Amino acid sequence: MIPVLAIDGPSGSGKGAVGFAVARALSWHYLDSGAVYRALALAAVWAGVALDDESRLSALASELRLRFDSGLTGDVNVFVNDRDCGAALRAPEVASAASQVAALRAVRAALLDRQRAARLAPGLVADGRDMGSHVFPDAFLKVFLTASAEVRARRRYDQLKGKGFSVTLPQLIGEIRERDERDAQRAIAPLKPALDAELLDSSALSLQEVIDQVLVMVRKRLII
Ligand code: C5P
């Protein structure tokens, strides 16, 4: 069986940067499942589909054409239905739209096989909210990354400012709390650690320290 490392956690916990770096260190594939939900949200906005129209959204999800072209530095160009979405995928409005479409059962079902198809040799690092609890329940290691809302908002702030978005810290703290709440309260695949997940609080750790700790856990379980 192809090994999967699942990294789940709330927005801004660092799972994207950690997942990408760990995948690179292991020369494994990487799945950013949040980008899949964001891509669907963008496709819906482009097609004028309401964010609560479950049947049209799930049809859109089944037809979604997604391509990730990743550079060595961690920058990824994402093409949604053959259209380069540039920085739009990372916009706070798209994150919020993604969290609305992600709450719909038929949408999650329509995207399940697409995520599982990313399990390719020699291994996969998958990051998201339900990688360990739902999409890859047989992952050999499940890490649940957390950090305080303030620390996560500060990281998002630095990231978005760096990309030229005009945001404020209080606005981001509010948005992060709102999104956490929606992701944790939803009936289907709520944001919560799998029972067998390792909890890792990154509030007081640097990115490199988190990457190193995850790699130590991986090497303890896999003889590599
Ligand atoms: O991780 P990211 O912030 O890109 O995710 C955007 C939204 O997509 C999240 O707020 C969440 O609602 C949804 N999502 C999800 N399940 C995943 C990944 C993301 O519901 N596995």
PDB file of C-alpha atoms and ligand atoms in Angstrom:
ATOM      1  CA  MET A   1       0.000   0.000   0.000  1.00  0.00           C
ATOM      2  CA  ILE A   2       1.327   3.451  -0.874  1.00  0.00           C
ATOM      3  CA  PRO A   3       2.054   5.308   2.398  1.00  0.00           C
ATOM      4  CA  VAL A   4       0.097   8.477   3.218  1.00  0.00           C
ATOM      5  CA  LEU A   5       1.066  11.104   5.771  1.00  0.00           C
ATOM      6  CA  ALA A   6      -2.033  13.101   6.749  1.00  0.00           C
ATOM      7  CA  ILE A   7      -1.550  16.616   8.097  1.00  0.00           C
ATOM      8  CA  ASP A   8      -4.765  18.245   9.293  1.00  0.00           C
ATOM      9  CA  GLY A   9      -5.517  21.381  11.197  1.00  0.00           C
ATOM     10  CA  PRO A  10      -7.229  24.774  11.127  1.00  0.00           C
ATOM     11  CA  SER A  11      -6.362  27.539   8.699  1.00  0.00           C
ATOM     12  CA  GLY A  12      -3.055  29.229   9.367  1.00  0.00           C
ATOM     13  CA  SER A  13      -1.708  26.330  11.445  1.00  0.00           C
ATOM     14  CA  GLY A  14       1.103  26.039   8.900  1.00  0.00           C
ATOM     15  CA  LYS A  15       0.027  22.697   7.466  1.00  0.00           C
ATOM     16  CA  GLY A  16       0.469  23.887   3.860  1.00  0.00           C
ATOM     17  CA  ALA A  17       4.066  25.019   4.285  1.00  0.00           C
ATOM     18  CA  VAL A  18       4.896  22.022   6.494  1.00  0.00           C
ATOM     19  CA  GLY A  19       3.220  19.533   4.143  1.00  0.00           C
ATOM     20  CA  PHE A  20       4.943  20.923   1.077  1.00  0.00           C
ATOM     21  CA  ALA A  21       8.387  20.899   2.728  1.00  0.00           C
ATOM     22  CA  VAL A  22       7.975  17.404   4.185  1.00  0.00           C
ATOM     23  CA  ALA A  23       6.810  16.086   0.793  1.00  0.00           C
ATOM     24  CA  ARG A  24       9.860  17.604  -0.814  1.00  0.00           C
ATOM     25  CA  ALA A  25      12.228  16.192   1.829  1.00  0.00           C
ATOM     26  CA  LEU A  26      10.794  12.708   1.247  1.00  0.00           C
ATOM     27  CA  SER A  27      10.433  13.145  -2.551  1.00  0.00           C
ATOM     28  CA  TRP A  28       6.754  12.271  -2.191  1.00  0.00           C
ATOM     29  CA  HIS A  29       3.645  13.700  -3.837  1.00  0.00           C
ATOM     30  CA  TYR A  30       1.729  16.475  -2.117  1.00  0.00           C
ATOM     31  CA  LEU A  31      -2.016  17.112  -1.984  1.00  0.00           C
ATOM     32  CA  ASP A  32      -3.295  20.517  -0.873  1.00  0.00           C
ATOM     33  CA  SER A  33      -6.932  19.526  -0.385  1.00  0.00           C
ATOM     34  CA  GLY A  34      -7.903  23.061   0.665  1.00  0.00           C
ATOM     35  CA  ALA A  35      -6.897  24.199  -2.829  1.00  0.00           C
ATOM     36  CA  VAL A  36      -9.379  21.695  -4.273  1.00  0.00           C
ATOM     37  CA  TYR A  37     -12.237  23.281  -2.275  1.00  0.00           C
ATOM     38  CA  ARG A  38     -10.987  26.762  -3.134  1.00  0.00           C
ATOM     39  CA  ALA A  39     -10.847  25.819  -6.834  1.00  0.00           C
ATOM     40  CA  LEU A  40     -14.430  24.611  -6.716  1.00  0.00           C
ATOM     41  CA  ALA A  41     -15.514  27.832  -4.999  1.00  0.00           C
ATOM     42  CA  LEU A  42     -13.817  29.871  -7.730  1.00  0.00           C
ATOM     43  CA  ALA A  43     -15.366  27.769 -10.479  1.00  0.00           C
ATOM     44  CA  ALA A  44     -18.777  28.348  -8.850  1.00  0.00           C
ATOM     45  CA  VAL A  45     -18.287  32.105  -8.724  1.00  0.00           C
ATOM     46  CA  TRP A  46     -17.165  32.151 -12.373  1.00  0.00           C
ATOM     47  CA  ALA A  47     -20.176  30.059 -13.415  1.00  0.00           C
ATOM     48  CA  GLY A  48     -22.613  32.129 -11.327  1.00  0.00           C
ATOM     49  CA  VAL A  49     -23.579  29.114  -9.179  1.00  0.00           C
ATOM     50  CA  ALA A  50     -24.855  29.997  -5.692  1.00  0.00           C
ATOM     51  CA  LEU A  51     -22.625  28.746  -2.857  1.00  0.00           C
ATOM     52  CA  ASP A  52     -25.509  26.817  -1.295  1.00  0.00           C
ATOM     53  CA  ASP A  53     -26.805  25.162  -4.484  1.00  0.00           C
ATOM     54  CA  GLU A  54     -25.755  21.646  -3.518  1.00  0.00           C
ATOM     55  CA  SER A  55     -26.788  19.828  -6.698  1.00  0.00           C
ATOM     56  CA  ARG A  56     -25.241  22.307  -9.145  1.00  0.00           C
ATOM     57  CA  LEU A  57     -22.100  22.528  -6.999  1.00  0.00           C
ATOM     58  CA  SER A  58     -21.655  18.778  -6.894  1.00  0.00           C
ATOM     59  CA  ALA A  59     -22.105  18.603 -10.688  1.00  0.00           C
ATOM     60  CA  LEU A  60     -19.490  21.337 -11.012  1.00  0.00           C
ATOM     61  CA  ALA A  61     -17.212  19.365  -8.637  1.00  0.00           C
ATOM     62  CA  SER A  62     -17.479  16.213 -10.745  1.00  0.00           C
ATOM     63  CA  GLU A  63     -16.539  18.108 -13.904  1.00  0.00           C
ATOM     64  CA  LEU A  64     -13.833  20.257 -12.312  1.00  0.00           C
ATOM     65  CA  ARG A  65     -10.555  20.240 -14.255  1.00  0.00           C
ATOM     66  CA  LEU A  66      -7.668  21.015 -11.944  1.00  0.00           C
ATOM     67  CA  ARG A  67      -3.978  21.286 -12.665  1.00  0.00           C
ATOM     68  CA  PHE A  68      -1.212  22.167 -10.211  1.00  0.00           C
ATOM     69  CA  ASP A  69       2.118  23.304 -11.648  1.00  0.00           C
ATOM     70  CA  SER A  70       4.519  23.590  -8.733  1.00  0.00           C
ATOM     71  CA  GLY A  71       7.815  25.421  -8.763  1.00  0.00           C
ATOM     72  CA  LEU A  72      10.781  24.438  -6.621  1.00  0.00           C
ATOM     73  CA  THR A  73      10.325  27.357  -4.231  1.00  0.00           C
ATOM     74  CA  GLY A  74       6.872  26.271  -3.140  1.00  0.00           C
ATOM     75  CA  ASP A  75       4.952  28.568  -5.447  1.00  0.00           C
ATOM     76  CA  VAL A  76       2.193  26.723  -7.253  1.00  0.00           C
ATOM     77  CA  ASN A  77       0.258  27.854 -10.318  1.00  0.00           C
ATOM     78  CA  VAL A  78      -3.223  26.432 -10.241  1.00  0.00           C
ATOM     79  CA  PHE A  79      -5.371  26.078 -13.354  1.00  0.00           C
ATOM     80  CA  VAL A  80      -9.095  25.707 -12.732  1.00  0.00           C
ATOM     81  CA  ASN A  81     -11.041  24.578 -15.793  1.00  0.00           C
ATOM     82  CA  ASP A  82      -7.924  25.470 -17.815  1.00  0.00           C
ATOM     83  CA  ARG A  83      -7.910  29.033 -16.491  1.00  0.00           C
ATOM     84  CA  ASP A  84      -4.871  30.222 -14.514  1.00  0.00           C
ATOM     85  CA  CYS A  85      -6.352  31.508 -11.281  1.00  0.00           C
ATOM     86  CA  GLY A  86      -3.213  33.336 -10.187  1.00  0.00           C
ATOM     87  CA  ALA A  87      -3.388  34.769  -6.681  1.00  0.00           C
ATOM     88  CA  ALA A  88      -7.203  34.608  -6.660  1.00  0.00           C
ATOM     89  CA  LEU A  89      -7.148  31.125  -5.106  1.00  0.00           C
ATOM     90  CA  ARG A  90      -5.568  32.552  -1.926  1.00  0.00           C
ATOM     91  CA  ALA A  91      -7.940  35.519  -1.544  1.00  0.00           C
ATOM     92  CA  PRO A  92      -9.774  35.651   1.814  1.00  0.00           C
ATOM     93  CA  GLU A  93     -13.176  35.789   0.014  1.00  0.00           C
ATOM     94  CA  VAL A  94     -12.309  32.565  -1.794  1.00  0.00           C
ATOM     95  CA  ALA A  95     -11.323  30.911   1.512  1.00  0.00           C
ATOM     96  CA  SER A  96     -14.679  31.861   2.947  1.00  0.00           C
ATOM     97  CA  ALA A  97     -16.528  30.645  -0.170  1.00  0.00           C
ATOM     98  CA  ALA A  98     -14.528  27.377  -0.013  1.00  0.00           C
ATOM     99  CA  SER A  99     -15.602  26.807   3.559  1.00  0.00           C
ATOM    100  CA  GLN A 100     -19.266  27.296   2.526  1.00  0.00           C
ATOM    101  CA  VAL A 101     -19.142  24.782  -0.344  1.00  0.00           C
ATOM    102  CA  ALA A 102     -17.091  22.377   1.809  1.00  0.00           C
ATOM    103  CA  ALA A 103     -19.969  22.126   4.285  1.00  0.00           C
ATOM    104  CA  LEU A 104     -22.183  20.394   1.683  1.00  0.00           C
ATOM    105  CA  ARG A 105     -22.330  16.600   1.800  1.00  0.00           C
ATOM    106  CA  ALA A 106     -22.741  16.020  -1.962  1.00  0.00           C
ATOM    107  CA  VAL A 107     -19.824  18.325  -2.697  1.00  0.00           C
ATOM    108  CA  ARG A 108     -17.507  16.437  -0.332  1.00  0.00           C
ATOM    109  CA  ALA A 109     -18.631  13.118  -1.829  1.00  0.00           C
ATOM    110  CA  ALA A 110     -17.984  14.390  -5.369  1.00  0.00           C
ATOM    111  CA  LEU A 111     -14.439  15.421  -4.445  1.00  0.00           C
ATOM    112  CA  LEU A 112     -13.497  12.282  -2.501  1.00  0.00           C
ATOM    113  CA  ASP A 113     -12.197  10.099  -5.353  1.00  0.00           C
ATOM    114  CA  ARG A 114     -10.290  13.002  -6.845  1.00  0.00           C
ATOM    115  CA  GLN A 115      -8.390  13.410  -3.554  1.00  0.00           C
ATOM    116  CA  ARG A 116      -7.793   9.671  -3.180  1.00  0.00           C
ATOM    117  CA  ALA A 117      -6.410   9.559  -6.727  1.00  0.00           C
ATOM    118  CA  ALA A 118      -3.472  11.657  -5.507  1.00  0.00           C
ATOM    119  CA  ARG A 119      -2.157   8.587  -3.643  1.00  0.00           C
ATOM    120  CA  LEU A 120       0.731   7.788  -5.941  1.00  0.00           C
ATOM    121  CA  ALA A 121       4.054   5.992  -5.374  1.00  0.00           C
ATOM    122  CA  PRO A 122       6.365   6.423  -3.593  1.00  0.00           C
ATOM    123  CA  GLY A 123       4.090   8.222  -1.088  1.00  0.00           C
ATOM    124  CA  LEU A 124       1.718  11.107  -0.468  1.00  0.00           C
ATOM    125  CA  VAL A 125       1.637  13.970   2.016  1.00  0.00           C
ATOM    126  CA  ALA A 126      -1.969  15.196   2.164  1.00  0.00           C
ATOM    127  CA  ASP A 127      -3.003  18.313   4.032  1.00  0.00           C
ATOM    128  CA  GLY A 128      -6.452  19.540   4.943  1.00  0.00           C
ATOM    129  CA  ARG A 129      -9.141  19.109   7.574  1.00  0.00           C
ATOM    130  CA  ASP A 130     -10.234  15.496   7.198  1.00  0.00           C
ATOM    131  CA  MET A 131      -7.277  13.754   5.571  1.00  0.00           C
ATOM    132  CA  GLY A 132      -6.674  11.444   8.556  1.00  0.00           C
ATOM    133  CA  SER A 133     -10.269  11.147   9.734  1.00  0.00           C
ATOM    134  CA  HIS A 134     -12.026  10.558   6.433  1.00  0.00           C
ATOM    135  CA  VAL A 135     -10.106  10.652   3.147  1.00  0.00           C
ATOM    136  CA  PHE A 136      -7.114   8.496   4.148  1.00  0.00           C
ATOM    137  CA  PRO A 137      -8.163   6.699   7.364  1.00  0.00           C
ATOM    138  CA  ASP A 138      -5.318   4.212   6.846  1.00  0.00           C
ATOM    139  CA  ALA A 139      -2.610   6.929   6.788  1.00  0.00           C
ATOM    140  CA  PHE A 140       0.497   5.567   8.574  1.00  0.00           C
ATOM    141  CA  LEU A 141       0.904   8.876  10.420  1.00  0.00           C
ATOM    142  CA  LYS A 142      -1.725  11.511  11.181  1.00  0.00           C
ATOM    143  CA  VAL A 143      -0.549  14.858  12.454  1.00  0.00           C
ATOM    144  CA  PHE A 144      -3.005  17.444  13.740  1.00  0.00           C
ATOM    145  CA  LEU A 145      -1.304  20.842  13.673  1.00  0.00           C
ATOM    146  CA  THR A 146      -2.688  23.613  15.819  1.00  0.00           C
ATOM    147  CA  ALA A 147      -1.721  27.121  16.891  1.00  0.00           C
ATOM    148  CA  SER A 148      -3.606  29.891  18.687  1.00  0.00           C
ATOM    149  CA  ALA A 149      -6.022  31.993  16.562  1.00  0.00           C
ATOM    150  CA  GLU A 150      -3.798  35.073  17.103  1.00  0.00           C
ATOM    151  CA  VAL A 151      -0.652  33.305  15.898  1.00  0.00           C
ATOM    152  CA  ARG A 152      -2.495  31.881  12.888  1.00  0.00           C
ATOM    153  CA  ALA A 153      -3.983  35.266  11.995  1.00  0.00           C
ATOM    154  CA  ARG A 154      -0.538  36.881  12.222  1.00  0.00           C
ATOM    155  CA  ARG A 155       0.922  34.233   9.859  1.00  0.00           C
ATOM    156  CA  ARG A 156      -1.965  34.700   7.398  1.00  0.00           C
ATOM    157  CA  TYR A 157      -1.491  38.474   7.648  1.00  0.00           C
ATOM    158  CA  ASP A 158       2.201  38.254   6.727  1.00  0.00           C
ATOM    159  CA  GLN A 159       1.417  35.808   3.916  1.00  0.00           C
ATOM    160  CA  LEU A 160      -1.417  37.869   2.410  1.00  0.00           C
ATOM    161  CA  LYS A 161       0.436  41.187   2.774  1.00  0.00           C
ATOM    162  CA  GLY A 162       3.379  39.596   0.980  1.00  0.00           C
ATOM    163  CA  LYS A 163       1.022  38.755  -1.884  1.00  0.00           C
ATOM    164  CA  GLY A 164      -0.293  42.330  -2.020  1.00  0.00           C
ATOM    165  CA  PHE A 165      -3.735  41.783  -0.421  1.00  0.00           C
ATOM    166  CA  SER A 166      -5.062  44.637   1.685  1.00  0.00           C
ATOM    167  CA  VAL A 167      -6.028  43.088   5.027  1.00  0.00           C
ATOM    168  CA  THR A 168      -5.908  44.021   8.705  1.00  0.00           C
ATOM    169  CA  LEU A 169      -4.998  41.813  11.656  1.00  0.00           C
ATOM    170  CA  PRO A 170      -8.325  42.205  13.555  1.00  0.00           C
ATOM    171  CA  GLN A 171     -10.203  41.397  10.325  1.00  0.00           C
ATOM    172  CA  LEU A 172      -8.166  38.199   9.886  1.00  0.00           C
ATOM    173  CA  ILE A 173      -8.581  37.123  13.524  1.00  0.00           C
ATOM    174  CA  GLY A 174     -12.356  37.529  13.058  1.00  0.00           C
ATOM    175  CA  GLU A 175     -12.351  35.590   9.770  1.00  0.00           C
ATOM    176  CA  ILE A 176     -10.207  32.795  11.177  1.00  0.00           C
ATOM    177  CA  ARG A 177     -12.501  32.383  14.191  1.00  0.00           C
ATOM    178  CA  GLU A 178     -15.579  32.387  11.956  1.00  0.00           C
ATOM    179  CA  ARG A 179     -14.091  29.818   9.565  1.00  0.00           C
ATOM    180  CA  ASP A 180     -12.861  27.596  12.455  1.00  0.00           C
ATOM    181  CA  GLU A 181     -16.336  27.687  13.918  1.00  0.00           C
ATOM    182  CA  ARG A 182     -18.005  26.740  10.611  1.00  0.00           C
ATOM    183  CA  ASP A 183     -15.429  24.011   9.886  1.00  0.00           C
ATOM    184  CA  ALA A 184     -15.707  22.552  13.411  1.00  0.00           C
ATOM    185  CA  GLN A 185     -19.513  22.724  13.680  1.00  0.00           C
ATOM    186  CA  ARG A 186     -20.505  21.304  10.311  1.00  0.00           C
ATOM    187  CA  ALA A 187     -22.353  17.998  10.354  1.00  0.00           C
ATOM    188  CA  ILE A 188     -20.132  16.322   7.787  1.00  0.00           C
ATOM    189  CA  ALA A 189     -16.354  15.819   8.177  1.00  0.00           C
ATOM    190  CA  PRO A 190     -15.996  18.469  10.910  1.00  0.00           C
ATOM    191  CA  LEU A 191     -12.535  19.800  11.713  1.00  0.00           C
ATOM    192  CA  LYS A 192     -11.345  17.631  14.576  1.00  0.00           C
ATOM    193  CA  PRO A 193      -8.321  15.404  15.111  1.00  0.00           C
ATOM    194  CA  ALA A 194      -8.641  11.748  14.132  1.00  0.00           C
ATOM    195  CA  LEU A 195      -8.629   9.560  17.264  1.00  0.00           C
ATOM    196  CA  ASP A 196      -5.173   8.256  16.384  1.00  0.00           C
ATOM    197  CA  ALA A 197      -3.687  11.659  15.417  1.00  0.00           C
ATOM    198  CA  GLU A 198      -0.538  13.151  16.959  1.00  0.00           C
ATOM    199  CA  LEU A 199      -1.264  16.691  18.174  1.00  0.00           C
ATOM    200  CA  LEU A 200       1.412  19.254  17.420  1.00  0.00           C
ATOM    201  CA  ASP A 201       1.015  22.843  18.655  1.00  0.00           C
ATOM    202  CA  SER A 202       3.138  25.119  16.492  1.00  0.00           C
ATOM    203  CA  SER A 203       2.386  28.413  18.313  1.00  0.00           C
ATOM    204  CA  ALA A 204       5.886  28.682  19.752  1.00  0.00           C
ATOM    205  CA  LEU A 205       7.770  26.792  17.027  1.00  0.00           C
ATOM    206  CA  SER A 206       9.430  28.011  13.855  1.00  0.00           C
ATOM    207  CA  LEU A 207       8.405  26.504  10.531  1.00  0.00           C
ATOM    208  CA  GLN A 208      11.682  24.575  10.361  1.00  0.00           C
ATOM    209  CA  GLU A 209      11.165  23.156  13.877  1.00  0.00           C
ATOM    210  CA  VAL A 210       7.731  21.848  12.920  1.00  0.00           C
ATOM    211  CA  ILE A 211       9.075  20.318   9.682  1.00  0.00           C
ATOM    212  CA  ASP A 212      11.892  18.624  11.637  1.00  0.00           C
ATOM    213  CA  GLN A 213       9.506  17.239  14.253  1.00  0.00           C
ATOM    214  CA  VAL A 214       7.216  15.804  11.592  1.00  0.00           C
ATOM    215  CA  LEU A 215      10.171  14.232   9.768  1.00  0.00           C
ATOM    216  CA  VAL A 216      11.307  12.622  13.039  1.00  0.00           C
ATOM    217  CA  MET A 217       7.821  11.118  13.493  1.00  0.00           C
ATOM    218  CA  VAL A 218       7.836   9.862   9.889  1.00  0.00           C
ATOM    219  CA  ARG A 219      11.243   8.218  10.255  1.00  0.00           C
ATOM    220  CA  LYS A 220      10.224   6.570  13.521  1.00  0.00           C
ATOM    221  CA  ARG A 221       7.329   4.862  11.759  1.00  0.00           C
ATOM    222  CA  LEU A 222       8.864   4.151   8.391  1.00  0.00           C
ATOM    223  CA  ILE A 223      12.321   2.735   8.156  1.00  0.00           C
ATOM    224  CA  ILE A 224      13.671   5.303   5.687  1.00  0.00           C
TER     225      ILE A 224
HETATM  226  O1  C5P B   1      -6.817  24.927   3.916  1.00  0.00           O
HETATM  227  P1  C5P B   1      -7.537  26.054   3.251  1.00  0.00           P
HETATM  228  O2  C5P B   1      -7.616  27.297   4.051  1.00  0.00           O
HETATM  229  O3  C5P B   1      -7.019  26.306   1.858  1.00  0.00           O
HETATM  230  O4  C5P B   1      -9.037  25.510   3.048  1.00  0.00           O
HETATM  231  C1  C5P B   1     -10.104  26.324   2.617  1.00  0.00           C
HETATM  232  C2  C5P B   1     -11.420  25.754   3.156  1.00  0.00           C
HETATM  233  O5  C5P B   1     -11.673  24.496   2.527  1.00  0.00           O
HETATM  234  C3  C5P B   1     -11.416  25.464   4.650  1.00  0.00           C
HETATM  235  O6  C5P B   1     -11.865  26.548   5.442  1.00  0.00           O
HETATM  236  C4  C5P B   1     -12.375  24.290   4.791  1.00  0.00           C
HETATM  237  O7  C5P B   1     -13.697  24.724   4.956  1.00  0.00           O
HETATM  238  C5  C5P B   1     -12.302  23.608   3.452  1.00  0.00           C
HETATM  239  N1  C5P B   1     -11.562  22.349   3.519  1.00  0.00           N
HETATM  240  C6  C5P B   1     -12.237  21.225   3.936  1.00  0.00           C
HETATM  241  N2  C5P B   1     -11.621  20.017   3.947  1.00  0.00           N
HETATM  242  C7  C5P B   1     -10.330  19.900   3.573  1.00  0.00           C
HETATM  243  C8  C5P B   1      -9.600  21.052   3.178  1.00  0.00           C
HETATM  244  C9  C5P B   1     -10.246  22.270   3.171  1.00  0.00           C
HETATM  245  O8  C5P B   1     -13.403  21.305   4.295  1.00  0.00           O
HETATM  246  N3  C5P B   1      -9.769  18.703   3.570  1.00  0.00           N
END
